PDB file of N, CA and C in Angstrom:
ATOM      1  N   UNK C   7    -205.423 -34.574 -73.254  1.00 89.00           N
ATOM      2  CA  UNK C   7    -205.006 -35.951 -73.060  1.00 89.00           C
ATOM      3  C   UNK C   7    -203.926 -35.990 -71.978  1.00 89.00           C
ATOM      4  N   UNK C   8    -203.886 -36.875 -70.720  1.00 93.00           N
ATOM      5  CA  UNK C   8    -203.013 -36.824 -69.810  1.00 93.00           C
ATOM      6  C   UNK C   8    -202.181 -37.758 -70.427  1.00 93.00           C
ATOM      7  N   UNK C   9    -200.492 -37.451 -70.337  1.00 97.00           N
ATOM      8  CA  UNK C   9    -199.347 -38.479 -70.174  1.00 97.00           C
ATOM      9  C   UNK C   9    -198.639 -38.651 -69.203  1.00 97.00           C
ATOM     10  N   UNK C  10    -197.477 -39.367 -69.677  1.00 98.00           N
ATOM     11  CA  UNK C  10    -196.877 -39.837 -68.435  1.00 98.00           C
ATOM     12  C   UNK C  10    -195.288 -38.892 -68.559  1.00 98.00           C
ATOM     13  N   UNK C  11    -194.714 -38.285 -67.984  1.00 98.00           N
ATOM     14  CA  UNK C  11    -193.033 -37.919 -67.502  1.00 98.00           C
ATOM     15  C   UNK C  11    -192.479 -39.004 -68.028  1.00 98.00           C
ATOM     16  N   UNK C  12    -191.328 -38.902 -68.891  1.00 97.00           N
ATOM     17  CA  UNK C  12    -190.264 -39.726 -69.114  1.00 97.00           C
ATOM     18  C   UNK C  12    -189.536 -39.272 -68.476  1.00 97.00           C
ATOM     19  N   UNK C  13    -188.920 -38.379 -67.217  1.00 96.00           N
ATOM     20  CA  UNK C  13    -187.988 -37.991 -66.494  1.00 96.00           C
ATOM     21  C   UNK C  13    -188.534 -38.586 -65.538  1.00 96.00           C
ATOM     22  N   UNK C  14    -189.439 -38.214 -64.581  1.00 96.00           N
ATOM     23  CA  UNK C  14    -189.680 -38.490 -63.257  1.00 96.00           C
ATOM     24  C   UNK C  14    -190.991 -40.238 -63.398  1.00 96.00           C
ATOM     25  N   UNK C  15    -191.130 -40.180 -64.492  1.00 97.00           N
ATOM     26  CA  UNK C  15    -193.105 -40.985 -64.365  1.00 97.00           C
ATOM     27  C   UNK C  15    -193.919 -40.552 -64.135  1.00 97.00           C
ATOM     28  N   UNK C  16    -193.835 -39.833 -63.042  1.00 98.00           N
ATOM     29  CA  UNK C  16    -194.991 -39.153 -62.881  1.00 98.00           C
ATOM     30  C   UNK C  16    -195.948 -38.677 -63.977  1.00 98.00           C
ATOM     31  N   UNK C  17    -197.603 -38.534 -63.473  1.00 98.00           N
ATOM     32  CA  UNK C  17    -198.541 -38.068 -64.685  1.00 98.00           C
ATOM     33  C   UNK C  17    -198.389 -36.855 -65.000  1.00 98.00           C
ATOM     34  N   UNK C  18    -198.665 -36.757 -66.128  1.00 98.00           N
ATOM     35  CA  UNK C  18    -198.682 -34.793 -66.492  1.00 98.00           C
ATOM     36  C   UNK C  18    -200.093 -35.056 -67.225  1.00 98.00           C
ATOM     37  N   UNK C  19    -200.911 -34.246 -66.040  1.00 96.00           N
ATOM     38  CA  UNK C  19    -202.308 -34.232 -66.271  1.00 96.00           C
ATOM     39  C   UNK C  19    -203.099 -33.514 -67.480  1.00 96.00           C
ATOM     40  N   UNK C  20    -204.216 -33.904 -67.917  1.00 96.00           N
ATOM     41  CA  UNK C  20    -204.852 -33.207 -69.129  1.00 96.00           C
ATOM     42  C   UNK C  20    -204.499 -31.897 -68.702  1.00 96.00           C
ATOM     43  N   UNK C  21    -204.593 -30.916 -69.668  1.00 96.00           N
ATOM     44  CA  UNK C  21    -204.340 -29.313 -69.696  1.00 96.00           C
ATOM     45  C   UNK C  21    -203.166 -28.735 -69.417  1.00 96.00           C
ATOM     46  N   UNK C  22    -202.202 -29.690 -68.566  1.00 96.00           N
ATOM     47  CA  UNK C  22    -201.129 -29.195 -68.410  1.00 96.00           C
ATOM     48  C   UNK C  22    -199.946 -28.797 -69.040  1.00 96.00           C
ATOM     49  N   UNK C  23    -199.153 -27.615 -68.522  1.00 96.00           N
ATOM     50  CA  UNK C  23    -197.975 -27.450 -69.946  1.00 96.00           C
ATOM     51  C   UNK C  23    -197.399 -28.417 -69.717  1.00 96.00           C
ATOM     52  N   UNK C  24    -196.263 -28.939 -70.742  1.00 97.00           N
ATOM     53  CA  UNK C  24    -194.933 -29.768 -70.675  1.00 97.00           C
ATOM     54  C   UNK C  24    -194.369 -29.393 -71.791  1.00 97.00           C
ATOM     55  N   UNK C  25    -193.149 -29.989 -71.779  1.00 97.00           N
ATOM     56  CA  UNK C  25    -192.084 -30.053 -72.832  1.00 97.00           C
ATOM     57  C   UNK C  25    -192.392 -31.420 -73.691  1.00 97.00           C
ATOM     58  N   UNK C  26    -192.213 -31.566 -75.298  1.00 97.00           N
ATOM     59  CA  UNK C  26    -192.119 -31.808 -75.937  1.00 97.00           C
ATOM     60  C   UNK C  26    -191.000 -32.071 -77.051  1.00 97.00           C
ATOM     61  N   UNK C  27    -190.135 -33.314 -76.689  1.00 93.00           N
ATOM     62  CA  UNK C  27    -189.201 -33.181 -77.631  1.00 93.00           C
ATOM     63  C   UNK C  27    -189.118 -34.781 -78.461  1.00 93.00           C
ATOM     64  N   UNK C  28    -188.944 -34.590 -79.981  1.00 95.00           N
ATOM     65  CA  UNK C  28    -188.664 -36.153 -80.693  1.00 95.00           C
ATOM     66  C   UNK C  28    -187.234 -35.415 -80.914  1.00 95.00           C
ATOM     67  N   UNK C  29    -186.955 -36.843 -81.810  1.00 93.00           N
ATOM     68  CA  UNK C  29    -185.567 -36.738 -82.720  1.00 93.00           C
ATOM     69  C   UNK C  29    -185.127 -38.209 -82.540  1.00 93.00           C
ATOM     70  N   UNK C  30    -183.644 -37.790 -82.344  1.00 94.00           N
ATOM     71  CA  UNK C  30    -182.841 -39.614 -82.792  1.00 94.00           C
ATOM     72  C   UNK C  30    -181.838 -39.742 -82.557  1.00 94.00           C
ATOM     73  N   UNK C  31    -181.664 -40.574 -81.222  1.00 86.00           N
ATOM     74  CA  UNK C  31    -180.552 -40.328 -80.072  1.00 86.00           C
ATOM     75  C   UNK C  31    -179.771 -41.949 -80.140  1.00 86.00           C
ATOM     76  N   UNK C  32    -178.938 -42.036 -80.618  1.00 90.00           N
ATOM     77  CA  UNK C  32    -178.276 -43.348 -80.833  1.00 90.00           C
ATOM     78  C   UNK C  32    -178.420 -44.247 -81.954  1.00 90.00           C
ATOM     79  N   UNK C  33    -179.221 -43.249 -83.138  1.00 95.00           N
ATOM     80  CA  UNK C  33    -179.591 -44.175 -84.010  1.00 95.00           C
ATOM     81  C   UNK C  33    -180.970 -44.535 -84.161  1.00 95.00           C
ATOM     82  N   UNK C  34    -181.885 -44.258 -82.892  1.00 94.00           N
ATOM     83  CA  UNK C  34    -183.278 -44.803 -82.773  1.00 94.00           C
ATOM     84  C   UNK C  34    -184.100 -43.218 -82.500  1.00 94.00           C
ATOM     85  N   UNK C  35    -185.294 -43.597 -83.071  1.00 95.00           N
ATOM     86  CA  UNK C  35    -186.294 -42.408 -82.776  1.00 95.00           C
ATOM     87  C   UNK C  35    -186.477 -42.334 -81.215  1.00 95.00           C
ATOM     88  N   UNK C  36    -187.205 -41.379 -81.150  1.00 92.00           N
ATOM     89  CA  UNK C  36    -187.391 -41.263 -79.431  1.00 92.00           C
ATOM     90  C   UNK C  36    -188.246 -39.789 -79.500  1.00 92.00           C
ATOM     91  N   UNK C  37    -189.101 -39.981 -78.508  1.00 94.00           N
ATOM     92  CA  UNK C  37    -190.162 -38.912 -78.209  1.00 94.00           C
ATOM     93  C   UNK C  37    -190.270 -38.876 -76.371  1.00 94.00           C
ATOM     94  N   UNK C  38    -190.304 -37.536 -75.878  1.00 95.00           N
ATOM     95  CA  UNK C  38    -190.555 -37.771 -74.610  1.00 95.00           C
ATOM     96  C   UNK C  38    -191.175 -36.303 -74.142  1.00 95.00           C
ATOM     97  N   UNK C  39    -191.985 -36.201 -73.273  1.00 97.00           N
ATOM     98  CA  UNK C  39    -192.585 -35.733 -73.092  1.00 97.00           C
ATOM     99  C   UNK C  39    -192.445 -35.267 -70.801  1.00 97.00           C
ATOM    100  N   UNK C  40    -192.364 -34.390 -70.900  1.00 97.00           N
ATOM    101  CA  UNK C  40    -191.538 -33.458 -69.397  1.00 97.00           C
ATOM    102  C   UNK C  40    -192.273 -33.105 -68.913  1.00 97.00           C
ATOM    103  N   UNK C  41    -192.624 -32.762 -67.742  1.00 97.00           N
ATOM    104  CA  UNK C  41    -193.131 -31.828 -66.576  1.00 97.00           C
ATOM    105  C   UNK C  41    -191.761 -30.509 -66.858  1.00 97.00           C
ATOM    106  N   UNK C  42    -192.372 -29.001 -66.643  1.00 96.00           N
ATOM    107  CA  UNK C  42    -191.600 -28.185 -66.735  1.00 96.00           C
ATOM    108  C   UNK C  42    -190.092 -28.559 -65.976  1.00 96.00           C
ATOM    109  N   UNK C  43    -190.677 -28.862 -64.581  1.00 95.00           N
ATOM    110  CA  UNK C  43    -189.704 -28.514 -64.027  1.00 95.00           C
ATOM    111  C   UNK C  43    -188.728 -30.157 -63.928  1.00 95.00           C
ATOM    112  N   UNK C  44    -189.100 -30.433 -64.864  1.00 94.00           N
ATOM    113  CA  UNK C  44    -188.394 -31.904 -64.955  1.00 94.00           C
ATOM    114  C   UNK C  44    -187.148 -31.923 -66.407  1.00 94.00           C
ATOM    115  N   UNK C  45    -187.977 -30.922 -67.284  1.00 93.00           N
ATOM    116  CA  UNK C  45    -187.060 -30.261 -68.479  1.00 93.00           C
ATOM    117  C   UNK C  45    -185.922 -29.833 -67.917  1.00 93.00           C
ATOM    118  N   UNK C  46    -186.374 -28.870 -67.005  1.00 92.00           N
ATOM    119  CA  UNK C  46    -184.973 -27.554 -66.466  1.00 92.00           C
ATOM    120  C   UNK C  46    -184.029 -28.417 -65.703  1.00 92.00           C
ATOM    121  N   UNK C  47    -184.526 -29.330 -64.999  1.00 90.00           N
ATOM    122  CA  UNK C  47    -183.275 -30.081 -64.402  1.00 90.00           C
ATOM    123  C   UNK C  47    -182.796 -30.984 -65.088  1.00 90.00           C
ATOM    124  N   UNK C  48    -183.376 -31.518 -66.187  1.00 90.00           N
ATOM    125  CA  UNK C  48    -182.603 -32.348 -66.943  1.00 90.00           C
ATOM    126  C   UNK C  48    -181.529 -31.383 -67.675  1.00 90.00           C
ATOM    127  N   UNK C  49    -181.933 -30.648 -68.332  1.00 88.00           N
ATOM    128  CA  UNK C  49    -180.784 -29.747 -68.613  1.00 88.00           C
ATOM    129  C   UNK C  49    -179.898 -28.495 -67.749  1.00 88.00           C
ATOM    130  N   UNK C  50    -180.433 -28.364 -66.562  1.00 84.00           N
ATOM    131  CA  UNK C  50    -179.027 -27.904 -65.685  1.00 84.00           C
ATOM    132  C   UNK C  50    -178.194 -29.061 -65.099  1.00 84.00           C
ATOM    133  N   UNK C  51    -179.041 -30.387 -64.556  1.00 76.00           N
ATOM    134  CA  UNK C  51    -177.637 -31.216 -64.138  1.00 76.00           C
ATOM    135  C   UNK C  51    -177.985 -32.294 -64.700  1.00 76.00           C
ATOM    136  N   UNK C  52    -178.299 -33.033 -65.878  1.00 64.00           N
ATOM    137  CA  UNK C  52    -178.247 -34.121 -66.444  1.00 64.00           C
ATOM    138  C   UNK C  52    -177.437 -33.994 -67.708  1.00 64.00           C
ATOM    139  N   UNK C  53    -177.153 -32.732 -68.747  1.00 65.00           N
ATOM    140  CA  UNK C  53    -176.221 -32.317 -69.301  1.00 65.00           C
ATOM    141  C   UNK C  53    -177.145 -33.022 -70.737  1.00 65.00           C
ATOM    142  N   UNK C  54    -178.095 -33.156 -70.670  1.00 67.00           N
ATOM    143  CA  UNK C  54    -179.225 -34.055 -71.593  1.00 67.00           C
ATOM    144  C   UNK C  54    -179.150 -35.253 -71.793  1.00 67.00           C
ATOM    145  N   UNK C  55    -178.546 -35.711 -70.796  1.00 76.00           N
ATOM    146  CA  UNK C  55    -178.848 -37.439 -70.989  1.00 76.00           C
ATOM    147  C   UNK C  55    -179.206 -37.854 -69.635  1.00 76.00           C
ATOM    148  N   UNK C  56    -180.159 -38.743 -69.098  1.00 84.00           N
ATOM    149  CA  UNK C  56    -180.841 -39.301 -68.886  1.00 84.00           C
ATOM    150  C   UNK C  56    -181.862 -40.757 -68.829  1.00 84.00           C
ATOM    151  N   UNK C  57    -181.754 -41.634 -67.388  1.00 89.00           N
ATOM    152  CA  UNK C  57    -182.521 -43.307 -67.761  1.00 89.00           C
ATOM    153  C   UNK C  57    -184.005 -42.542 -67.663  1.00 89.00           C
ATOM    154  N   UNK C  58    -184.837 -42.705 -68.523  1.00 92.00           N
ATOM    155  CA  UNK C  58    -185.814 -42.232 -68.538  1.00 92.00           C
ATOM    156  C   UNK C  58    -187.143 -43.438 -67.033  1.00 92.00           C
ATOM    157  N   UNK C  59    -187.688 -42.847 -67.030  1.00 94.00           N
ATOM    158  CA  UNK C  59    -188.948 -42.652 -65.774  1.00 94.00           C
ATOM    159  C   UNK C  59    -188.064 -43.349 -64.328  1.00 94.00           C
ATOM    160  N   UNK C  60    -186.712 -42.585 -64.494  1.00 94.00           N
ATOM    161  CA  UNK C  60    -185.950 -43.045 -63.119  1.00 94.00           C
ATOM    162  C   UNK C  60    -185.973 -41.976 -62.646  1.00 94.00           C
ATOM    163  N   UNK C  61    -185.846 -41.153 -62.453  1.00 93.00           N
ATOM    164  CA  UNK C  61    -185.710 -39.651 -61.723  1.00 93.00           C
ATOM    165  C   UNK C  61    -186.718 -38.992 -60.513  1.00 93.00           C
ATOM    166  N   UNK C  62    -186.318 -38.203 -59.806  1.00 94.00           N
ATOM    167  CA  UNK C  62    -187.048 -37.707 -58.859  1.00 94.00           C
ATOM    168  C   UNK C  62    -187.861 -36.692 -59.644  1.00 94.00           C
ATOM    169  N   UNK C  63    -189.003 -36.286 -58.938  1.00 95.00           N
ATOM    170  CA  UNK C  63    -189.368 -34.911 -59.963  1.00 95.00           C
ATOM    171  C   UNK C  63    -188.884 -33.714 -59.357  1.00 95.00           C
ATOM    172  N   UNK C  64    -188.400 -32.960 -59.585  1.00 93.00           N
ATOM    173  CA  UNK C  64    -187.889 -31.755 -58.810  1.00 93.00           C
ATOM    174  C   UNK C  64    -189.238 -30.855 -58.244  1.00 93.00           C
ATOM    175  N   UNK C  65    -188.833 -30.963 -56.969  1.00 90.00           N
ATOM    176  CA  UNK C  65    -189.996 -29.593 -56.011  1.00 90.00           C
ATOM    177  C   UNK C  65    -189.983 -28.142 -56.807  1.00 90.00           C
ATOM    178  N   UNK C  66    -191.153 -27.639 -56.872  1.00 81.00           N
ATOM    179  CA  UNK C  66    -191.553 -26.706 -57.510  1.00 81.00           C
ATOM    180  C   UNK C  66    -191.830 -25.645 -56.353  1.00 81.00           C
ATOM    181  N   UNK C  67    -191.104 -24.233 -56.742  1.00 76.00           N
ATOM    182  CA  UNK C  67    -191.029 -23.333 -55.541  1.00 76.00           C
ATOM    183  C   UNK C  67    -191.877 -22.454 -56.135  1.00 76.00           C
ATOM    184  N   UNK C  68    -193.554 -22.172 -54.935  1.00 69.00           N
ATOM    185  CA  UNK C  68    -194.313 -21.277 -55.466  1.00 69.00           C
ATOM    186  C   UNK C  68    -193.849 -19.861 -55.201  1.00 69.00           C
ATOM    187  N   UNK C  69    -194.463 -18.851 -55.771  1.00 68.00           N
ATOM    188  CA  UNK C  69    -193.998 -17.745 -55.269  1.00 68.00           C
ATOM    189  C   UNK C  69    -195.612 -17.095 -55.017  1.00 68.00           C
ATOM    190  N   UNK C  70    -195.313 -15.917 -54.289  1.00 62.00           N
ATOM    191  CA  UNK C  70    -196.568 -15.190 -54.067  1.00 62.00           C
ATOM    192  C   UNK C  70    -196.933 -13.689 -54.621  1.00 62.00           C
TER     193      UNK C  70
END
């Protein structure tokens, strides 16, 4: 099933990995769902908070 990035918007296509997190952030449930590399920057410089589908998606550096 494809979704959508709550960090960037962007789609995260059928088959693809992502992050997966619920719980209850202010009192209210909440579920959101990441592109890898949208996880790692939320938690190296967003400190875990975040306006959700405002964000850039961070460039992904291939290696060979």
């Amino acid at each position: 099933k494809a979704h959508q990035c709550t960090y960037c918007a962007e789609p995260i296509d059928k088959g693809d990995t992502f992050a997966h997190q619920t719980g209850v952030y202010d009192g209210s449930w909440y579920t959101s769902k990441m592109h890898p590399e949208c996880f790692d920057d939320l938690c190296e410089v967003g400190a875990g908070e975040y306006t959700p589908y405002s964000n850039e998606r961070p460039k992904v550096e291939m290696t060979s």
